[in-house]
XYZ file of C-alpha atoms in Angstrom:
370
model
C -0.029 -0.072 -0.052
C 2.748 2.233 -0.788
C 1.820 5.907 -0.891
C 1.593 6.228 -4.670
C -1.267 3.544 -4.453
C -3.489 6.198 -2.833
C -3.447 8.925 -5.442
C -4.608 7.665 -8.773
C -5.851 4.393 -7.413
C -9.377 5.552 -6.427
C -10.226 7.813 -9.405
C -13.258 7.673 -11.637
C -11.879 5.230 -14.221
C -12.417 2.481 -11.597
C -16.341 3.397 -11.290
C -16.854 2.329 -14.689
C -15.669 -1.106 -14.204
C -18.926 -3.191 -13.955
C -18.886 -6.940 -13.269
C -20.400 -9.621 -15.530
C -20.008 -13.319 -15.628
C -22.092 -16.346 -16.462
C -23.302 -19.182 -14.400
C -20.591 -21.406 -16.204
C -17.839 -19.079 -15.131
C -18.912 -19.486 -11.495
C -19.207 -23.226 -11.885
C -15.680 -23.489 -13.303
C -14.106 -21.871 -10.269
C -12.568 -24.450 -7.762
C -13.772 -24.619 -4.260
C -11.391 -24.242 -1.183
C -12.028 -27.795 -0.292
C -10.723 -28.934 -3.861
C -7.440 -26.992 -3.825
C -4.232 -28.953 -4.136
C -2.593 -29.095 -0.637
C 0.813 -30.141 -1.258
C 3.652 -27.344 -1.714
C 5.561 -28.630 -4.515
C 9.386 -28.265 -4.111
C 10.829 -26.787 -7.358
C 7.675 -25.067 -8.247
C 7.344 -21.237 -8.829
C 5.039 -18.765 -7.042
C 4.453 -15.771 -9.272
C 3.289 -12.711 -7.430
C 1.891 -9.485 -8.864
C 2.548 -6.347 -6.439
C 3.774 -2.955 -6.034
C 7.410 -2.745 -6.473
C 9.597 -3.438 -3.340
C 6.617 -4.162 -1.266
C 7.754 -7.655 -0.053
C 10.760 -8.312 2.314
C 13.490 -9.813 0.242
C 14.659 -11.459 3.368
C 11.282 -13.034 3.774
C 11.222 -14.315 0.174
C 14.642 -15.798 0.598
C 13.513 -17.600 3.864
C 10.441 -18.895 2.377
C 12.254 -20.355 -0.682
C 14.812 -21.958 1.783
C 12.027 -23.413 3.747
C 9.796 -24.714 0.924
C 11.915 -25.172 -2.173
C 9.503 -22.861 -4.043
C 10.877 -20.142 -6.265
C 9.184 -16.765 -5.617
C 8.924 -14.522 -8.837
C 7.505 -10.906 -8.276
C 6.266 -8.853 -11.006
C 5.470 -5.127 -10.353
C 2.482 -3.059 -11.426
C 2.605 0.671 -11.862
C -1.020 1.383 -10.666
C -3.892 -0.471 -8.954
C -5.931 0.199 -12.132
C -3.424 -1.844 -14.171
C -3.632 -4.740 -11.879
C -7.451 -4.633 -11.687
C -7.748 -4.505 -15.438
C -5.312 -7.359 -15.914
C -7.345 -9.544 -13.755
C -10.557 -8.679 -14.955
C -9.563 -9.073 -18.563
C -7.573 -12.253 -18.365
C -10.144 -14.109 -16.335
C -7.969 -16.892 -15.302
C -4.931 -16.441 -17.697
C -3.067 -13.663 -16.170
C -0.322 -16.163 -15.124
C -0.195 -14.964 -11.514
C -0.655 -17.168 -8.536
C -0.970 -14.355 -5.809
C -1.689 -10.725 -6.140
C -1.376 -7.703 -3.901
C -4.750 -5.584 -4.292
C -6.202 -2.308 -2.818
C -9.184 -3.285 -0.552
C -11.490 -0.767 -2.399
C -11.351 -2.725 -5.590
C -12.135 -6.115 -3.968
C -15.871 -5.861 -4.530
C -15.746 -5.246 -8.351
C -13.150 -8.185 -8.555
C -15.609 -10.387 -6.720
C -18.332 -9.183 -8.665
C -16.378 -10.032 -12.047
C -15.626 -13.608 -10.627
C -11.965 -12.613 -11.054
C -11.030 -13.972 -7.663
C -10.798 -17.410 -5.884
C -11.899 -17.732 -2.100
C -9.297 -18.507 0.312
C -9.091 -21.690 2.356
C -8.935 -19.967 5.693
C -8.374 -23.207 7.541
C -4.835 -23.134 5.849
C -4.331 -19.652 7.258
C -4.493 -19.888 11.221
C -2.478 -16.659 11.416
C -5.479 -14.484 10.416
C -6.675 -14.974 14.069
C -3.734 -12.751 14.965
C -4.693 -9.760 12.623
C -6.005 -6.364 14.100
C -9.652 -5.901 13.908
C -8.764 -2.590 12.360
C -7.819 -4.470 9.178
C -10.428 -7.364 9.011
C -14.112 -7.552 8.517
C -14.245 -4.368 6.371
C -16.808 -3.214 3.796
C -14.525 -4.445 0.977
C -15.018 -8.148 2.237
C -16.595 -8.455 5.480
C -15.860 -12.198 5.744
C -12.363 -11.809 4.369
C -13.445 -14.601 2.047
C -11.320 -13.244 -0.886
C -9.003 -10.727 0.794
C -6.415 -11.348 3.404
C -4.902 -8.225 4.794
C -1.254 -7.527 3.880
C -0.405 -3.850 5.070
C -2.219 -0.788 5.772
C -2.306 2.957 6.866
C -4.217 6.110 7.159
C -4.057 9.856 6.570
C -3.320 12.806 8.742
C -1.119 15.982 8.902
C 2.389 16.960 9.381
C 3.294 20.228 10.909
C 6.524 21.859 11.924
C 6.092 22.756 15.730
C 8.566 25.509 15.331
C 6.358 27.435 12.936
C 2.894 26.302 14.127
C 2.705 26.499 17.877
C -0.630 25.014 18.612
C -1.000 21.490 17.269
C -4.059 20.974 14.931
C -6.438 18.532 16.698
C -8.675 17.785 13.685
C -9.278 18.374 10.043
C -10.897 21.761 10.701
C -8.056 23.250 12.794
C -5.517 21.819 10.261
C -7.114 23.893 7.472
C -7.553 26.851 9.740
C -3.719 27.014 10.126
C -3.324 27.536 6.365
C -4.233 31.108 7.030
C -1.535 31.604 9.574
C 0.998 34.091 8.086
C 3.819 32.020 9.643
C 3.389 29.153 7.009
C 3.831 31.458 4.115
C 2.158 29.215 1.680
C 4.364 26.230 2.581
C 1.523 24.094 2.606
C 0.264 21.021 0.578
C -2.599 18.564 0.377
C -2.767 15.171 -1.064
C -3.228 15.253 -4.922
C -6.226 12.887 -4.936
C -10.115 13.358 -4.478
C -10.713 10.614 -1.809
C -8.313 11.908 0.914
C -8.661 15.695 -0.040
C -12.438 16.130 -0.458
C -13.098 13.385 1.997
C -11.184 15.333 4.759
C -13.812 18.182 4.536
C -16.700 15.621 5.188
C -14.854 13.775 7.939
C -14.146 17.135 9.727
C -17.838 18.254 9.480
C -19.648 15.060 10.304
C -20.844 14.249 6.781
C -20.415 10.814 5.208
C -17.820 10.688 2.422
C -20.529 8.537 0.681
C -22.722 11.368 0.350
C -24.391 11.969 -3.029
C -25.965 15.266 -2.097
C -24.994 17.931 -4.578
C -25.125 20.599 -1.646
C -22.458 18.790 0.327
C -19.950 18.830 -2.513
C -20.836 22.564 -3.294
C -20.242 23.378 0.505
C -16.937 21.517 0.286
C -15.914 23.426 -2.889
C -16.817 26.732 -1.378
C -14.845 25.941 1.808
C -11.737 25.044 0.037
C -12.020 27.799 -2.446
C -12.349 30.431 0.377
C -10.213 29.068 3.120
C -7.614 26.687 1.658
C -6.582 27.354 -1.991
C -5.574 31.000 -1.491
C -2.905 29.741 0.910
C -1.924 26.508 -0.774
C 1.499 25.929 -2.235
C 0.806 22.764 -4.024
C -0.996 19.403 -4.492
C 1.371 16.885 -3.285
C 0.850 13.182 -2.463
C 4.520 12.664 -1.430
C 5.475 15.545 0.711
C 8.177 13.528 2.423
C 11.241 15.420 0.801
C 9.691 18.632 0.904
C 8.733 18.471 4.488
C 12.263 17.163 5.467
C 13.906 20.007 3.514
C 11.671 22.695 5.186
C 10.017 23.708 1.976
C 6.601 22.618 3.529
C 5.684 23.252 7.168
C 2.168 22.102 6.975
C 0.909 19.077 4.824
C -1.831 16.600 4.665
C 0.080 13.211 4.336
C -0.295 9.422 4.437
C 1.110 7.624 7.251
C 3.926 6.200 5.284
C 5.128 9.498 3.949
C 4.675 11.252 7.190
C 6.909 8.852 8.900
C 9.552 9.166 6.381
C 9.428 13.061 6.639
C 9.967 12.827 10.423
C 12.762 10.370 10.042
C 14.608 12.666 7.436
C 13.531 16.038 8.427
C 13.833 18.528 11.477
C 13.181 17.291 14.990
C 10.461 19.665 15.173
C 8.187 18.075 12.754
C 5.222 16.349 14.278
C 2.416 14.137 12.990
C -1.300 13.332 13.927
C -4.065 11.387 12.463
C -6.951 13.309 10.989
C -9.998 13.688 13.126
C -12.543 13.286 14.150
C -12.572 10.715 11.356
C -10.204 9.785 8.737
C -9.460 7.042 6.029
C -8.337 3.633 6.268
C -6.506 1.983 3.316
C -5.440 -1.706 3.228
C -3.800 -3.775 0.609
C -4.655 -7.413 0.595
C -3.516 -10.751 -0.687
C -5.964 -12.121 -3.109
C -5.879 -15.430 -5.137
C -6.658 -14.567 -8.830
C -8.918 -16.943 -10.925
C -6.617 -19.452 -12.705
C -3.878 -19.453 -9.933
C -1.604 -22.523 -10.715
C 0.218 -22.683 -7.410
C -2.697 -22.286 -4.900
C -0.775 -24.514 -2.333
C 2.268 -22.282 -2.301
C 0.071 -19.012 -2.350
C -1.595 -20.340 1.045
C 1.930 -21.328 2.459
C 3.272 -17.879 1.545
C 0.531 -15.836 3.072
C 0.534 -17.847 6.231
C 4.402 -17.546 6.456
C 3.964 -13.778 6.477
C 1.255 -13.938 9.045
C 3.677 -15.246 11.694
C 4.808 -12.374 14.053
C 8.583 -12.744 13.203
C 8.004 -12.649 9.446
C 5.377 -9.828 9.736
C 7.822 -7.654 11.730
C 10.430 -8.194 9.005
C 7.762 -7.005 6.471
C 7.214 -3.828 8.517
C 11.088 -3.195 8.813
C 11.471 -3.618 4.939
C 8.644 -1.197 3.782
C 7.495 0.727 6.856
C 3.763 -0.222 7.021
C 1.802 -2.158 9.552
C 0.891 -5.644 8.587
C -1.940 -5.989 11.093
C -0.333 -8.830 12.728
C -0.685 -7.627 16.285
C 1.994 -9.821 17.919
C 4.639 -8.235 15.588
C 4.562 -5.118 17.589
C 6.318 -6.779 20.416
C 9.118 -7.420 18.033
C 9.459 -3.822 16.857
C 9.679 -1.874 19.964
C 12.720 0.032 18.733
C 11.045 0.976 15.366
C 11.552 4.557 14.638
C 8.269 6.525 14.770
C 6.360 3.267 15.505
C 3.398 5.334 16.783
C 2.820 6.237 13.116
C 3.354 2.695 11.743
C 0.964 1.264 14.516
C -1.418 4.056 13.730
C -4.618 2.409 15.172
C -3.103 1.973 18.776
C -5.433 3.324 21.269
C -7.715 4.880 18.587
C -11.341 3.957 18.504
C -12.217 1.730 15.503
C -14.891 3.955 14.223
C -12.540 6.699 13.674
C -11.273 4.949 10.432
C -13.490 5.033 7.308
C -12.634 2.404 4.698
C -11.763 3.890 1.395
C -14.287 2.710 -1.102
C -14.907 2.823 -4.966
C -18.779 3.715 -5.082
C -20.900 6.007 -7.203
C -20.260 8.847 -4.645
C -16.676 8.807 -5.960
C -17.666 10.404 -9.150
C -18.932 13.411 -7.394
C -15.708 13.654 -5.286
C -13.618 13.373 -8.386
C -15.610 16.108 -10.082
C -15.309 18.441 -7.181
C -11.582 17.715 -6.902
C -11.106 18.533 -10.607
C -12.871 21.820 -10.336
C -10.807 22.871 -7.241
C -7.547 22.108 -9.029
C -8.714 24.106 -12.159
C -9.068 27.066 -9.618
C -5.548 26.705 -8.492
C -4.261 26.533 -12.048
C -6.040 29.807 -13.141
């Protein structure tokens, strides 16, 4: 769920992807009870994922333990991965795929995924409730959480003396002369437009035109005049001091605090903010189902989950891994849900409401470009 996943991954193109399949398609899909159970030494497990998103040490350890060769192909966008799974319908050549939770419903609808045999995945019992049972797949039949994060804001406490406590106070700080337009917001409709709704007690699934009109008016009057840029990756600019107030995903925010001034601070957005989780999914046509189950279960063990977090900086949801990562820098950002009420997090979804959010976002960007 690398930060670049969040920007283009939830835009309008995905909304056009309807699902269709015939009863024959459904009948042709194997059931978990019929899956091969033997992990074949010398076989290959082919994975489709974001680049550099799986620990190389874990891959090597799994290969040594099982004799299975792991091959990882990288995709450039979530839409690319979704399109491949939908169009190939069993001939993608992949055994295991990393997929943004928002896209799970449409992939299930189009019969592009196989159900997991959860009896082979006892490690899911150790997953945080923040990551499981979400609207994408309430029973986690098709989607097993891999890594997740949320959205908040970074500020330089040497410039902004009073910490923002919610989305509204964050945006109010844009007018502070001390920030001198050294501000940024995420370059994507879900997190930017959504933060107005979360800050004002409105569902981000609203389809009321008046809600979007109010959001556009607020941003046009209160935020855009003080905005330096739309920037989904403010890590380097925050670290360099070019930005002192920025909306940011947890992964990028942590990077900024690691690289930048000791006066940088981070907080989750409130009173609500988004939740994004990448999942392991079994594509229709997977040729190495046994190894796919074995690999996912391997990563669900606390030791290997901790190794994953060290490699890419995101929480895997394996709660026991926290005990092995006590010295992790800025672990409070990685384990973003510690001590936070579950209802603070709103799962990012691709729904008809997204069309209106994207339209509002595009109009707001047009205002800035004038």
